[in-house]
PDB file of C-alpha atoms in Angstrom:
ATOM      1  CA  SER A   1     -15.456  12.338 -38.844  1.00 84.00           C
ATOM      2  CA  LYS A   2     -15.295  15.853 -40.259  1.00 89.00           C
ATOM      3  CA  ALA A   3     -12.227  17.865 -39.342  1.00 91.00           C
ATOM      4  CA  PHE A   4     -12.730  21.134 -41.251  1.00 95.00           C
ATOM      5  CA  THR A   5     -13.539  22.599 -44.676  1.00 96.00           C
ATOM      6  CA  ILE A   6     -11.002  24.277 -46.934  1.00 96.00           C
ATOM      7  CA  VAL A   7     -12.427  27.680 -47.827  1.00 96.00           C
ATOM      8  CA  ALA A   8     -11.192  29.440 -50.989  1.00 94.00           C
ATOM      9  CA  THR A   9     -12.608  31.857 -53.550  1.00 92.00           C
ATOM     10  CA  ASP A  10     -12.117  32.078 -57.292  1.00 91.00           C
ATOM     11  CA  GLU A  11     -14.101  32.848 -60.429  1.00 87.00           C
ATOM     12  CA  SER A  12     -13.572  29.307 -61.695  1.00 90.00           C
ATOM     13  CA  PRO A  13     -14.488  25.951 -60.148  1.00 92.00           C
ATOM     14  CA  LEU A  14     -11.857  24.833 -57.657  1.00 95.00           C
ATOM     15  CA  LYS A  15     -10.279  21.537 -56.748  1.00 96.00           C
ATOM     16  CA  TYR A  16      -8.982  20.846 -53.253  1.00 97.00           C
ATOM     17  CA  SER A  17      -6.237  18.608 -51.889  1.00 96.00           C
ATOM     18  CA  ILE A  18      -3.926  18.347 -48.916  1.00 96.00           C
ATOM     19  CA  SER A  19      -0.316  17.357 -48.400  1.00 96.00           C
ATOM     20  CA  GLY A  20       2.240  17.588 -45.632  1.00 95.00           C
ATOM     21  CA  VAL A  21       3.596  15.512 -42.761  1.00 94.00           C
ATOM     22  CA  ASP A  22       0.217  14.420 -41.376  1.00 94.00           C
ATOM     23  CA  SER A  23      -1.871  14.313 -44.559  1.00 95.00           C
ATOM     24  CA  ALA A  24      -2.094  10.520 -44.340  1.00 93.00           C
ATOM     25  CA  TYR A  25      -4.536  10.884 -41.447  1.00 93.00           C
ATOM     26  CA  PHE A  26      -7.114  12.636 -43.657  1.00 95.00           C
ATOM     27  CA  ASP A  27      -9.319  12.378 -46.719  1.00 95.00           C
ATOM     28  CA  VAL A  28     -10.401  15.432 -48.704  1.00 97.00           C
ATOM     29  CA  ASN A  29     -13.347  15.876 -51.042  1.00 96.00           C
ATOM     30  CA  SER A  30     -11.705  17.461 -54.060  1.00 95.00           C
ATOM     31  CA  SER A  31     -14.951  19.211 -55.099  1.00 95.00           C
ATOM     32  CA  THR A  32     -16.242  20.546 -51.765  1.00 96.00           C
ATOM     33  CA  GLY A  33     -13.037  20.960 -49.764  1.00 96.00           C
ATOM     34  CA  VAL A  34     -14.423  18.985 -46.815  1.00 96.00           C
ATOM     35  CA  VAL A  35     -11.569  17.330 -44.915  1.00 96.00           C
ATOM     36  CA  THR A  36     -12.334  14.264 -42.783  1.00 95.00           C
ATOM     37  CA  PHE A  37     -10.323  11.965 -40.547  1.00 94.00           C
ATOM     38  CA  LYS A  38      -9.774   8.586 -42.182  1.00 91.00           C
ATOM     39  CA  THR A  39     -10.621   6.660 -39.003  1.00 89.00           C
ATOM     40  CA  ILE A  40     -12.278   7.648 -35.729  1.00 83.00           C
ATOM     41  CA  SER A  41      -9.262   6.284 -33.845  1.00 78.00           C
ATOM     42  CA  ASP A  42      -7.232   9.165 -35.276  1.00 71.00           C
ATOM     43  CA  VAL A  43      -9.454  11.630 -33.406  1.00 78.00           C
ATOM     44  CA  ASP A  44      -7.922  11.007 -29.990  1.00 76.00           C
ATOM     45  CA  HIS A  45      -6.259  13.800 -28.048  1.00 72.00           C
ATOM     46  CA  THR A  46      -4.446  11.290 -25.870  1.00 73.00           C
ATOM     47  CA  THR A  47      -2.460   9.855 -28.799  1.00 80.00           C
ATOM     48  CA  LYS A  48      -1.941  12.889 -31.067  1.00 87.00           C
ATOM     49  CA  ARG A  49      -2.773  16.501 -30.288  1.00 85.00           C
ATOM     50  CA  SER A  50      -1.897  18.411 -33.455  1.00 93.00           C
ATOM     51  CA  TYR A  51      -1.456  17.836 -37.183  1.00 94.00           C
ATOM     52  CA  SER A  52       0.678  19.696 -39.720  1.00 96.00           C
ATOM     53  CA  LEU A  53      -0.945  20.042 -43.158  1.00 96.00           C
ATOM     54  CA  THR A  54      -0.591  21.917 -46.398  1.00 97.00           C
ATOM     55  CA  LEU A  55      -3.852  22.981 -48.065  1.00 97.00           C
ATOM     56  CA  VAL A  56      -3.710  23.032 -51.859  1.00 96.00           C
ATOM     57  CA  VAL A  57      -6.276  24.716 -54.137  1.00 96.00           C
ATOM     58  CA  THR A  58      -6.275  24.913 -57.943  1.00 95.00           C
ATOM     59  CA  ASP A  59      -8.645  26.140 -60.648  1.00 92.00           C
ATOM     60  CA  ASN A  60      -6.876  24.114 -63.387  1.00 81.00           C
ATOM     61  CA  LEU A  61      -6.046  27.355 -65.224  1.00 82.00           C
ATOM     62  CA  THR A  62      -3.474  29.062 -63.022  1.00 83.00           C
ATOM     63  CA  PRO A  63      -0.797  27.565 -60.773  1.00 87.00           C
ATOM     64  CA  SER A  64      -2.122  26.043 -57.559  1.00 92.00           C
ATOM     65  CA  VAL A  65      -1.913  27.929 -54.286  1.00 94.00           C
ATOM     66  CA  SER A  66      -1.058  26.387 -50.937  1.00 96.00           C
ATOM     67  CA  LYS A  67      -1.141  27.268 -47.274  1.00 96.00           C
ATOM     68  CA  ASN A  68       0.493  25.558 -44.294  1.00 97.00           C
ATOM     69  CA  ILE A  69      -1.749  25.069 -41.267  1.00 96.00           C
ATOM     70  CA  THR A  70      -1.668  23.373 -37.892  1.00 96.00           C
ATOM     71  CA  LEU A  71      -4.802  21.549 -36.816  1.00 95.00           C
ATOM     72  CA  ASN A  72      -5.090  21.301 -33.029  1.00 93.00           C
ATOM     73  CA  LEU A  73      -7.312  18.635 -31.519  1.00 87.00           C
ATOM     74  CA  ASN A  74      -9.338  19.933 -28.581  1.00 85.00           C
ATOM     75  CA  PRO A  75      -9.477  17.509 -25.642  1.00 80.00           C
ATOM     76  CA  ILE A  76     -12.787  16.326 -24.252  1.00 82.00           C
ATOM     77  CA  ASN A  77     -13.499  14.289 -21.140  1.00 82.00           C
ATOM     78  CA  ASP A  78     -14.342  10.969 -22.815  1.00 82.00           C
ATOM     79  CA  ASN A  79     -12.329   8.469 -20.760  1.00 87.00           C
ATOM     80  CA  ILE A  80     -13.180   6.934 -17.397  1.00 92.00           C
ATOM     81  CA  PRO A  81     -10.597   7.349 -14.604  1.00 95.00           C
ATOM     82  CA  THR A  82      -9.003   4.189 -13.238  1.00 95.00           C
ATOM     83  CA  ILE A  83      -8.002   2.903  -9.804  1.00 96.00           C
ATOM     84  CA  GLU A  84      -5.138   0.483  -9.271  1.00 95.00           C
ATOM     85  CA  VAL A  85      -5.392  -0.967  -5.758  1.00 96.00           C
ATOM     86  CA  ASN A  86      -5.583  -4.385  -4.144  1.00 96.00           C
ATOM     87  CA  SER A  87      -9.024  -5.727  -3.284  1.00 97.00           C
ATOM     88  CA  THR A  88      -7.777  -7.117   0.044  1.00 98.00           C
ATOM     89  CA  PHE A  89      -5.132  -5.913   2.485  1.00 98.00           C
ATOM     90  CA  ASN A  90      -3.760  -7.744   5.533  1.00 97.00           C
ATOM     91  CA  VAL A  91      -2.320  -5.206   7.949  1.00 97.00           C
ATOM     92  CA  ASP A  92      -0.498  -5.740  11.251  1.00 95.00           C
ATOM     93  CA  GLU A  93      -1.992  -3.922  14.206  1.00 95.00           C
ATOM     94  CA  GLY A  94      -0.015  -0.831  15.177  1.00 94.00           C
ATOM     95  CA  SER A  95       0.522   0.293  11.569  1.00 94.00           C
ATOM     96  CA  LEU A  96      -1.232   3.281   9.997  1.00 96.00           C
ATOM     97  CA  TYR A  97      -0.102   2.353   6.491  1.00 97.00           C
ATOM     98  CA  ILE A  98      -2.368  -0.018   4.567  1.00 97.00           C
ATOM     99  CA  GLY A  99      -1.262   0.110   0.928  1.00 97.00           C
ATOM    100  CA  SER A 100      -0.645   2.160  -2.181  1.00 96.00           C
ATOM    101  CA  ILE A 101      -3.257   3.487  -4.602  1.00 96.00           C
ATOM    102  CA  ILE A 102      -2.718   4.637  -8.190  1.00 95.00           C
ATOM    103  CA  PHE A 103      -5.349   6.972  -9.645  1.00 94.00           C
ATOM    104  CA  SER A 104      -5.071   7.838 -13.331  1.00 93.00           C
ATOM    105  CA  ASP A 105      -6.997   9.503 -16.134  1.00 91.00           C
ATOM    106  CA  ILE A 106      -5.575   9.534 -19.653  1.00 86.00           C
ATOM    107  CA  ASP A 107      -7.510  12.734 -20.405  1.00 84.00           C
ATOM    108  CA  GLY A 108      -5.447  14.483 -17.734  1.00 85.00           C
ATOM    109  CA  ASP A 109      -8.514  15.699 -15.847  1.00 88.00           C
ATOM    110  CA  ASN A 110      -8.348  16.817 -12.227  1.00 91.00           C
ATOM    111  CA  LEU A 111      -9.400  13.953  -9.999  1.00 94.00           C
ATOM    112  CA  THR A 112     -11.234  13.917  -6.678  1.00 94.00           C
ATOM    113  CA  TYR A 113     -11.236  10.984  -4.286  1.00 93.00           C
ATOM    114  CA  SER A 114     -13.647   9.762  -1.641  1.00 95.00           C
ATOM    115  CA  LEU A 115     -14.283   6.862   0.699  1.00 97.00           C
ATOM    116  CA  SER A 116     -17.662   5.383   1.495  1.00 97.00           C
ATOM    117  CA  GLY A 117     -19.077   2.253   3.054  1.00 95.00           C
ATOM    118  CA  THR A 118     -19.674   0.923   6.537  1.00 92.00           C
ATOM    119  CA  ASP A 119     -16.159   1.529   7.855  1.00 97.00           C
ATOM    120  CA  ALA A 120     -15.060   4.547   5.799  1.00 97.00           C
ATOM    121  CA  SER A 121     -14.795   6.820   8.859  1.00 97.00           C
ATOM    122  CA  ASN A 122     -11.771   4.827  10.070  1.00 97.00           C
ATOM    123  CA  PHE A 123      -9.600   5.647   7.045  1.00 98.00           C
ATOM    124  CA  ASN A 124      -7.888   8.424   5.100  1.00 96.00           C
ATOM    125  CA  ILE A 125      -6.538   8.740   1.564  1.00 96.00           C
ATOM    126  CA  ASN A 126      -3.116  10.385   1.775  1.00 95.00           C
ATOM    127  CA  THR A 127      -2.934  12.264  -1.534  1.00 89.00           C
ATOM    128  CA  ASP A 128       0.707  13.278  -0.913  1.00 91.00           C
ATOM    129  CA  THR A 129       1.882   9.673  -0.897  1.00 93.00           C
ATOM    130  CA  ASN A 130      -1.062   8.041  -2.747  1.00 93.00           C
ATOM    131  CA  THR A 131      -1.636   5.623   0.103  1.00 96.00           C
ATOM    132  CA  LEU A 132      -4.570   4.337   2.103  1.00 97.00           C
ATOM    133  CA  GLU A 133      -4.144   4.726   5.861  1.00 97.00           C
ATOM    134  CA  PHE A 134      -5.890   4.198   9.172  1.00 98.00           C
ATOM    135  CA  LYS A 135      -6.840   7.495  10.841  1.00 97.00           C
ATOM    136  CA  THR A 136      -5.565   6.229  14.194  1.00 97.00           C
ATOM    137  CA  ILE A 137      -3.160   3.436  15.095  1.00 96.00           C
ATOM    138  CA  PRO A 138      -5.218   0.227  15.043  1.00 96.00           C
ATOM    139  CA  ASP A 139      -5.260  -2.163  17.999  1.00 94.00           C
ATOM    140  CA  TYR A 140      -6.358  -5.762  17.477  1.00 92.00           C
ATOM    141  CA  GLU A 141      -7.404  -6.255  21.090  1.00 89.00           C
ATOM    142  CA  THR A 142      -9.817  -3.308  21.203  1.00 93.00           C
ATOM    143  CA  GLN A 143     -11.026  -2.856  17.604  1.00 94.00           C
ATOM    144  CA  LYS A 144     -12.833  -4.876  14.969  1.00 95.00           C
ATOM    145  CA  HIS A 145     -10.708  -7.151  12.810  1.00 97.00           C
ATOM    146  CA  THR A 146     -12.254  -6.728   9.338  1.00 98.00           C
ATOM    147  CA  TYR A 147     -13.203  -3.491   7.559  1.00 98.00           C
ATOM    148  CA  ASP A 148     -15.105  -2.940   4.310  1.00 98.00           C
ATOM    149  CA  ILE A 149     -14.832   0.310   2.370  1.00 98.00           C
ATOM    150  CA  THR A 150     -15.454   1.625  -1.134  1.00 98.00           C
ATOM    151  CA  LEU A 151     -12.858   3.809  -2.860  1.00 97.00           C
ATOM    152  CA  LYS A 152     -14.168   6.227  -5.506  1.00 97.00           C
ATOM    153  CA  VAL A 153     -12.449   8.542  -7.986  1.00 96.00           C
ATOM    154  CA  ASN A 154     -14.207  11.189 -10.099  1.00 95.00           C
ATOM    155  CA  ASP A 155     -12.902  13.291 -13.014  1.00 94.00           C
ATOM    156  CA  GLY A 156     -15.802  15.750 -12.995  1.00 91.00           C
ATOM    157  CA  LEU A 157     -17.921  13.706 -15.389  1.00 93.00           C
ATOM    158  CA  HIS A 158     -17.039  10.032 -14.994  1.00 94.00           C
ATOM    159  CA  SER A 159     -16.372   8.019 -11.856  1.00 95.00           C
ATOM    160  CA  THR A 160     -14.924   4.650 -10.930  1.00 96.00           C
ATOM    161  CA  GLN A 161     -15.175   2.804  -7.642  1.00 96.00           C
ATOM    162  CA  LYS A 162     -13.642  -0.273  -6.063  1.00 97.00           C
ATOM    163  CA  ASP A 163     -14.577  -2.271  -2.974  1.00 97.00           C
ATOM    164  CA  ILE A 164     -11.759  -3.039  -0.539  1.00 97.00           C
ATOM    165  CA  THR A 165     -11.509  -5.336   2.478  1.00 98.00           C
ATOM    166  CA  ILE A 166      -8.904  -4.673   5.182  1.00 98.00           C
ATOM    167  CA  ASN A 167      -8.029  -7.447   7.639  1.00 98.00           C
ATOM    168  CA  LEU A 168      -6.334  -6.406  10.881  1.00 97.00           C
ATOM    169  CA  LEU A 169      -3.770  -8.953  12.043  1.00 95.00           C
ATOM    170  CA  ASN A 170      -2.841  -9.667  15.636  1.00 90.00           C
ATOM    171  CA  ILE A 171       0.825  -9.370  16.580  1.00 86.00           C
ATOM    172  CA  ASP A 172       2.526 -10.153  19.889  1.00 75.00           C
ATOM    173  CA  ASP A 173       2.848  -6.606  21.174  1.00 70.00           C
ATOM    174  CA  THR A 174       2.163  -7.222  24.876  1.00 74.00           C
ATOM    175  CA  PRO A 175       4.985  -8.442  27.184  1.00 79.00           C
ATOM    176  CA  PRO A 176       4.263 -11.434  29.443  1.00 81.00           C
ATOM    177  CA  GLN A 177       3.213 -10.777  33.020  1.00 86.00           C
ATOM    178  CA  ILE A 178       4.820 -12.741  35.888  1.00 87.00           C
ATOM    179  CA  THR A 179       2.263 -13.206  38.644  1.00 87.00           C
ATOM    180  CA  ASN A 180       4.477 -14.811  41.315  1.00 85.00           C
ATOM    181  CA  SER A 181       4.912 -12.893  44.564  1.00 87.00           C
ATOM    182  CA  THR A 182       8.235 -11.127  45.022  1.00 87.00           C
ATOM    183  CA  THR A 183       8.861 -13.211  48.172  1.00 88.00           C
ATOM    184  CA  LEU A 184       8.349 -17.007  48.267  1.00 85.00           C
ATOM    185  CA  ASN A 185       8.678 -19.434  51.209  1.00 87.00           C
ATOM    186  CA  VAL A 186       9.881 -23.007  50.689  1.00 86.00           C
ATOM    187  CA  ASP A 187      10.245 -25.775  53.259  1.00 84.00           C
ATOM    188  CA  GLU A 188      13.762 -27.059  53.821  1.00 82.00           C
ATOM    189  CA  ASN A 189      14.622 -30.410  52.305  1.00 82.00           C
ATOM    190  CA  SER A 190      12.112 -29.751  49.504  1.00 84.00           C
ATOM    191  CA  SER A 191      13.381 -30.477  45.983  1.00 83.00           C
ATOM    192  CA  LYS A 192      10.758 -28.353  44.285  1.00 88.00           C
ATOM    193  CA  ALA A 193      11.140 -24.716  45.043  1.00 86.00           C
ATOM    194  CA  PHE A 194       8.285 -23.104  43.117  1.00 88.00           C
ATOM    195  CA  THR A 195       6.679 -22.721  39.706  1.00 89.00           C
ATOM    196  CA  ILE A 196       7.044 -19.584  37.659  1.00 87.00           C
ATOM    197  CA  VAL A 197       3.536 -18.375  36.841  1.00 89.00           C
ATOM    198  CA  ALA A 198       3.079 -15.989  33.921  1.00 87.00           C
ATOM    199  CA  THR A 199       0.426 -15.035  31.384  1.00 86.00           C
ATOM    200  CA  ASP A 200       0.701 -14.057  27.737  1.00 81.00           C
ATOM    201  CA  GLU A 201      -1.086 -14.536  24.415  1.00 74.00           C
ATOM    202  CA  SER A 202       1.835 -16.550  23.037  1.00 74.00           C
ATOM    203  CA  PRO A 203       3.635 -19.698  24.253  1.00 85.00           C
ATOM    204  CA  LEU A 204       6.210 -18.849  26.920  1.00 83.00           C
ATOM    205  CA  LYS A 205       9.733 -19.990  27.755  1.00 89.00           C
ATOM    206  CA  TYR A 206      11.054 -19.726  31.320  1.00 86.00           C
ATOM    207  CA  SER A 207      14.489 -19.087  32.799  1.00 89.00           C
ATOM    208  CA  ILE A 208      16.058 -17.578  35.932  1.00 88.00           C
ATOM    209  CA  SER A 209      19.039 -15.364  36.626  1.00 90.00           C
ATOM    210  CA  GLY A 210      20.450 -13.429  39.539  1.00 87.00           C
ATOM    211  CA  ALA A 211      23.021 -13.861  42.298  1.00 87.00           C
ATOM    212  CA  ASP A 212      21.680 -17.198  43.545  1.00 83.00           C
ATOM    213  CA  SER A 213      20.473 -18.682  40.278  1.00 78.00           C
TER     214      SER A 213
END
């Protein structure tokens, strides 16, 4: 991969070479002055952004001349952004928070995010905390229990997307309801007084308290 050409003038034929801290990254054609990177992997702004070189020119008759230069590598958008996020989340009802998301782009490009899919309207990407959240507090008893969305990130040229499933879990968030009347009548000489009657989603335990318990 061509980096640049050493340009020099003289009445005699010239020979070109390079030296310096980063000269090992390059080859130079001693007759034409064309300087090339030795390998394409060296032409990567994400690993090295500038090179310090000394250009050397001689006509074999007079002492050589040299010039120190800095070669800056211009970045281009040649890498695809990435998304680090779980494919499945299990979330308790009553919680806005779903999970963390890590967006990255080694080119350092500005990234934009979006949600799509059947259930995308129920969710937000919180860019301050890099988290995925419900828009409103979810309720297992009144809402659907499984959501499918697609998370997408774009760097202006390339995009990456990932499908995510969110499962809403039921938790015991409703207190039991006692349905007995506040006043009960029991015949004298009866060993059984009454039965506590209550309803709840979970198994119940019963006890009594009070002045006459």
